[in-house]
CSV table of N, CA and C in Angstrom, one decimal:
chain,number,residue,atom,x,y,z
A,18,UNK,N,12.1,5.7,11.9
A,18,UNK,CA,11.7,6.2,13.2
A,18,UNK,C,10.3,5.7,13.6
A,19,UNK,N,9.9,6.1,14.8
A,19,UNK,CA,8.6,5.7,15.0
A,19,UNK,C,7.5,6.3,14.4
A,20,UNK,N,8.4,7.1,14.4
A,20,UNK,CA,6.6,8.2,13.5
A,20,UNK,C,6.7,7.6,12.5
A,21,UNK,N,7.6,6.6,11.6
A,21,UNK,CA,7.2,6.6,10.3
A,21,UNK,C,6.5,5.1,10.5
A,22,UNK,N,6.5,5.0,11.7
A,22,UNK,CA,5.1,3.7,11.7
A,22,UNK,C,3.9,3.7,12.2
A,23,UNK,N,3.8,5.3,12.5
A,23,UNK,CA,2.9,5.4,12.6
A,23,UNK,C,2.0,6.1,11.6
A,24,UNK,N,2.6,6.9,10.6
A,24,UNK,CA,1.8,6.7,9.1
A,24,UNK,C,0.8,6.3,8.8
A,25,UNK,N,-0.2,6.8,8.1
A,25,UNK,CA,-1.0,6.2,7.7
A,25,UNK,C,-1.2,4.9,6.4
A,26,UNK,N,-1.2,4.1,5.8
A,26,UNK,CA,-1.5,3.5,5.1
A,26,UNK,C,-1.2,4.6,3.5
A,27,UNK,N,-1.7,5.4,3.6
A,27,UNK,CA,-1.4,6.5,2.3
A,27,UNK,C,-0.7,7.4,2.3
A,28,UNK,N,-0.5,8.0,3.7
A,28,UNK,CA,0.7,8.1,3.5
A,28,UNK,C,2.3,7.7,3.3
A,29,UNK,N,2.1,6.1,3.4
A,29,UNK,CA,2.9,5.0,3.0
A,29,UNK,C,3.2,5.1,1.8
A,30,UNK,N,2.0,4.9,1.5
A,30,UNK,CA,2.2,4.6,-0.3
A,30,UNK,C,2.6,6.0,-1.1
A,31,UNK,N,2.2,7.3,-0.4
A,31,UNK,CA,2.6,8.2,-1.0
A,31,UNK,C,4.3,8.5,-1.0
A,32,UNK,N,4.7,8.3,0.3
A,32,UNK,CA,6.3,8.3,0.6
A,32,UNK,C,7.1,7.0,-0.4
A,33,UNK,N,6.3,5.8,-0.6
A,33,UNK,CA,6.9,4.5,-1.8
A,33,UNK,C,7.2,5.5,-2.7
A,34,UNK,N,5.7,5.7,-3.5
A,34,UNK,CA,5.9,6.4,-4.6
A,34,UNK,C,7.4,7.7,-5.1
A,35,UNK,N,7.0,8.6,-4.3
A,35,UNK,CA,8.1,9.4,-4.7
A,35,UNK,C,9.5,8.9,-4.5
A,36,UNK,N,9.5,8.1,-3.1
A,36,UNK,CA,11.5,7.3,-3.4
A,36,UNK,C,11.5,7.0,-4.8
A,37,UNK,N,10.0,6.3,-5.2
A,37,UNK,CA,10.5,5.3,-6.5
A,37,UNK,C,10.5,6.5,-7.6
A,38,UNK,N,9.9,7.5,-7.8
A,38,UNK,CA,10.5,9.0,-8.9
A,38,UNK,C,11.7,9.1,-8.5
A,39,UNK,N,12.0,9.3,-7.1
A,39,UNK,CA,13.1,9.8,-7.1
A,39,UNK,C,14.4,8.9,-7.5
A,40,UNK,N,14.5,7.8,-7.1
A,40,UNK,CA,15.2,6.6,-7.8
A,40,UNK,C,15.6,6.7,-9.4
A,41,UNK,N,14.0,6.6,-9.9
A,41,UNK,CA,13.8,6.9,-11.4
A,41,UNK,C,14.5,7.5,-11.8
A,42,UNK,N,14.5,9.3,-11.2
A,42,UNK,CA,15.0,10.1,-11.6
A,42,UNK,C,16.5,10.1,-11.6
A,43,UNK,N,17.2,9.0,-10.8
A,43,UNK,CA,18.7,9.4,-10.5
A,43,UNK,C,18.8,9.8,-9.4
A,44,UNK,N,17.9,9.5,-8.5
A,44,UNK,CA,18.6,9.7,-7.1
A,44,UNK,C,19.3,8.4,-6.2
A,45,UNK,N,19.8,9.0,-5.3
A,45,UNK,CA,20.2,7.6,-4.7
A,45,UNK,C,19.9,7.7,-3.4
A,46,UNK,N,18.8,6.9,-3.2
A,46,UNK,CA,17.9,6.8,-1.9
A,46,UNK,C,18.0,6.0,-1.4
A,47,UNK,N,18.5,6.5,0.2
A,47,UNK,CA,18.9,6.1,1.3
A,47,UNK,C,17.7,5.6,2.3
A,48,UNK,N,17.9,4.7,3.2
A,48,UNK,CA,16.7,4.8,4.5
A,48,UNK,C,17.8,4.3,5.5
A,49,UNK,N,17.8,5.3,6.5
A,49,UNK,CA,18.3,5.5,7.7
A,49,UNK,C,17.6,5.0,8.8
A,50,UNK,N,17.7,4.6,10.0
A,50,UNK,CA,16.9,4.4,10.7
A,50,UNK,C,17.4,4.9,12.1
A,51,UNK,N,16.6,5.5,13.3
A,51,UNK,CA,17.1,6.1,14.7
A,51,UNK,C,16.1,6.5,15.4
A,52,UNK,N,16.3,6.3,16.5
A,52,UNK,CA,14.9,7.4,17.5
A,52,UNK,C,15.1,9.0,17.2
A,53,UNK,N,16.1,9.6,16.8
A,53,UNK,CA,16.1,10.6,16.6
A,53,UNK,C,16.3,11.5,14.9
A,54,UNK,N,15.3,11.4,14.4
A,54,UNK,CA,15.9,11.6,13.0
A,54,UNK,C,17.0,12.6,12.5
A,55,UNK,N,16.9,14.0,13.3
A,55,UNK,CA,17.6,14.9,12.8
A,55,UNK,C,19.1,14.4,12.8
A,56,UNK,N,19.4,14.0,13.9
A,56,UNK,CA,20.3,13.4,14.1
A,56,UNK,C,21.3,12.5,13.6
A,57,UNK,N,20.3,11.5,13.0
A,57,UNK,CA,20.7,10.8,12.4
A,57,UNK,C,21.1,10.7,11.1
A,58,UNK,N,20.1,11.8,10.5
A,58,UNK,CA,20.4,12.5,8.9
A,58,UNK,C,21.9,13.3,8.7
A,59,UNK,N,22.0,14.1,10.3
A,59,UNK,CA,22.9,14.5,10.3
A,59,UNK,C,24.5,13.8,10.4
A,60,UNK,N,24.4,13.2,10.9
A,60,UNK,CA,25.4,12.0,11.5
A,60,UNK,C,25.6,11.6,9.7
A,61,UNK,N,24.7,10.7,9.3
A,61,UNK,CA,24.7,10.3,7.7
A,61,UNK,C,25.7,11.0,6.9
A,62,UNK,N,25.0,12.5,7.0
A,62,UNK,CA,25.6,13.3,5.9
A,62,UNK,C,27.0,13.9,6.5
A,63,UNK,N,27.5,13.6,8.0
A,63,UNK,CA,28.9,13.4,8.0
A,63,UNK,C,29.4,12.4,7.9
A,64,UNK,N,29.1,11.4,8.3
A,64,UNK,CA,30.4,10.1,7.3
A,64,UNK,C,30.9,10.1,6.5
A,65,UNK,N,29.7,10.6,5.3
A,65,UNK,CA,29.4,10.4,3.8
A,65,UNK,C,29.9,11.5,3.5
A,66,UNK,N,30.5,12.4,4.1
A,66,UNK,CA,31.1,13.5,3.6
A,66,UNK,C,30.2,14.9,2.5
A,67,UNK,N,29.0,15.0,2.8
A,67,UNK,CA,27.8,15.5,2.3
A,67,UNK,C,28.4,17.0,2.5
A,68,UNK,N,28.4,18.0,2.1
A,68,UNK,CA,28.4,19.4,2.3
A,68,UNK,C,27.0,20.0,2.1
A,69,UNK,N,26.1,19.5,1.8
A,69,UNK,CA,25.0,19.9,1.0
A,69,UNK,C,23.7,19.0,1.6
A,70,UNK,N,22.3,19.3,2.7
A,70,UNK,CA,21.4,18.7,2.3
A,70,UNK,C,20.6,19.8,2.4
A,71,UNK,N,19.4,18.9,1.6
A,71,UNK,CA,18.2,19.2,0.8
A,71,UNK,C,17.2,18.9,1.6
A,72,UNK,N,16.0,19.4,2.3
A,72,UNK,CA,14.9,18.9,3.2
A,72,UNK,C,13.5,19.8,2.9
A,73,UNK,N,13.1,19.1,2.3
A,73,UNK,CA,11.4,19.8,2.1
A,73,UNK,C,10.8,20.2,3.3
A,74,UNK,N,10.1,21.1,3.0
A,74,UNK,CA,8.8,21.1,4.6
A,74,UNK,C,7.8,21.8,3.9
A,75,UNK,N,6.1,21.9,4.7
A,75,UNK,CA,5.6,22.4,4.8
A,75,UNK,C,5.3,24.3,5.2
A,76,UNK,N,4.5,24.8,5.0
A,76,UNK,CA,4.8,26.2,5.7
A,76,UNK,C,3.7,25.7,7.0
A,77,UNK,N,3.9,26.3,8.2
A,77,UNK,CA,2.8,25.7,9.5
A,77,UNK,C,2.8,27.1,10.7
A,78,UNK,N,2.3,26.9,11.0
A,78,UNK,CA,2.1,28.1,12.1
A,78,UNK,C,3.1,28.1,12.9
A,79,UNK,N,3.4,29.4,13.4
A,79,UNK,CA,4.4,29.9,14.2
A,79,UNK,C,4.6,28.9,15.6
A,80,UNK,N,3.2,28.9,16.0
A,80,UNK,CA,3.3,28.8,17.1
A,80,UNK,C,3.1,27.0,17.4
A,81,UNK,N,2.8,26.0,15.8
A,81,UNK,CA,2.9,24.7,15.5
A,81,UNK,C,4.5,24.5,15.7
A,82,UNK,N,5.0,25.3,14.9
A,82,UNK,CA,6.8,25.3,15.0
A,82,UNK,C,7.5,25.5,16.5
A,83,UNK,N,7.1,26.6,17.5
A,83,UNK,CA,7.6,26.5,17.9
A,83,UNK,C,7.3,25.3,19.2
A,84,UNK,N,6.0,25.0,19.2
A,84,UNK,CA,6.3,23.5,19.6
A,84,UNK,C,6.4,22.0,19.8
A,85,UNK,N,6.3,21.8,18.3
A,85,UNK,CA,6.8,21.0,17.3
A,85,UNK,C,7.8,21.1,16.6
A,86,UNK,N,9.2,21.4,16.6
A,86,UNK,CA,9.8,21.6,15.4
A,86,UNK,C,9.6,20.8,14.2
A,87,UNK,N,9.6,21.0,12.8
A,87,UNK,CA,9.7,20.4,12.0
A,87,UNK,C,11.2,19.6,11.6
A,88,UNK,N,10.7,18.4,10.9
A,88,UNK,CA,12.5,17.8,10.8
A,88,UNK,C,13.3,19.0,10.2
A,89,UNK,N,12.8,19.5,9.2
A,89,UNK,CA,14.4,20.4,8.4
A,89,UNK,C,14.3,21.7,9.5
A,90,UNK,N,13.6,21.8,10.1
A,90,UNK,CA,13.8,22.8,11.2
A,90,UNK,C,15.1,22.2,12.4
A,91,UNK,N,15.1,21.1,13.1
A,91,UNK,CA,15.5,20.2,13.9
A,91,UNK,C,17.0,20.0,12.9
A,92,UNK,N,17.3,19.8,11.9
A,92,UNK,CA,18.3,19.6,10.7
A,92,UNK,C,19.3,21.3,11.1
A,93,UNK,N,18.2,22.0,10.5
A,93,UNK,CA,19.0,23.5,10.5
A,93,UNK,C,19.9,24.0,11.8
A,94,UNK,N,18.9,23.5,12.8
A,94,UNK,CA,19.2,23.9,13.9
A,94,UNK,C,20.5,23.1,14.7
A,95,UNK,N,20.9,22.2,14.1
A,95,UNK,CA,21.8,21.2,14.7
A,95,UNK,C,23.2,21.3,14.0
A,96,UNK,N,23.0,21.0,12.5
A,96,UNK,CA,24.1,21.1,12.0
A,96,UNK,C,24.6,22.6,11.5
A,97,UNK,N,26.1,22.4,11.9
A,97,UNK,CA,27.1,22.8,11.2
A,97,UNK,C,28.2,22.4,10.3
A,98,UNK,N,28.9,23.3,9.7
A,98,UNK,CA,29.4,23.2,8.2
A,98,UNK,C,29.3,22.5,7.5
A,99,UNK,N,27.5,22.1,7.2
A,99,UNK,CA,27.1,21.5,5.8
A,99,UNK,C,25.7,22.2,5.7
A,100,UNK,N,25.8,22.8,4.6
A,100,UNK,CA,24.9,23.8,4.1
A,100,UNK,C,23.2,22.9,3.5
């Protein structure tokens, strides 16, 4: 998406890094691309027949959330019947 180019330089390398643990570890890491991310995760994990995602976040202020939503906020809020 666009925000992920607009990143910083470290937080570049920070986001490499963990795909590459997570890889390491046995994951199987995807990169999706869209103007809308939630969306698009979402859309993903129905093709693919996903019942299940997984979305990290931060904890942020009430009032950051409500006018910003966070992606796994934007995720929760959209999809249905995949947990």
């Amino acid at each position: 998406t666009a925000q992920h180019e607009r990143l910083s330089d470290e937080s570049k390398r920070k986001l490499a890094k963990h795909l590459f643990i997570a890889e390491h570890l046995g994951a199987e890491v995807t990169r999706i691309s869209g103007s809308a991310a939630a969306d698009e995760i979402i859309a993903y994990a129905r093709q693919h027949g996903f019942t299940t995602i997984i979305l990290g976040y931060q904890q942020r202020p009430v009032w950051r959330e409500a006018l910003w939503p966070s992606l796994a906020s934007q995720v929760m809020k959209q999809v249905s019947g995949i947990e």
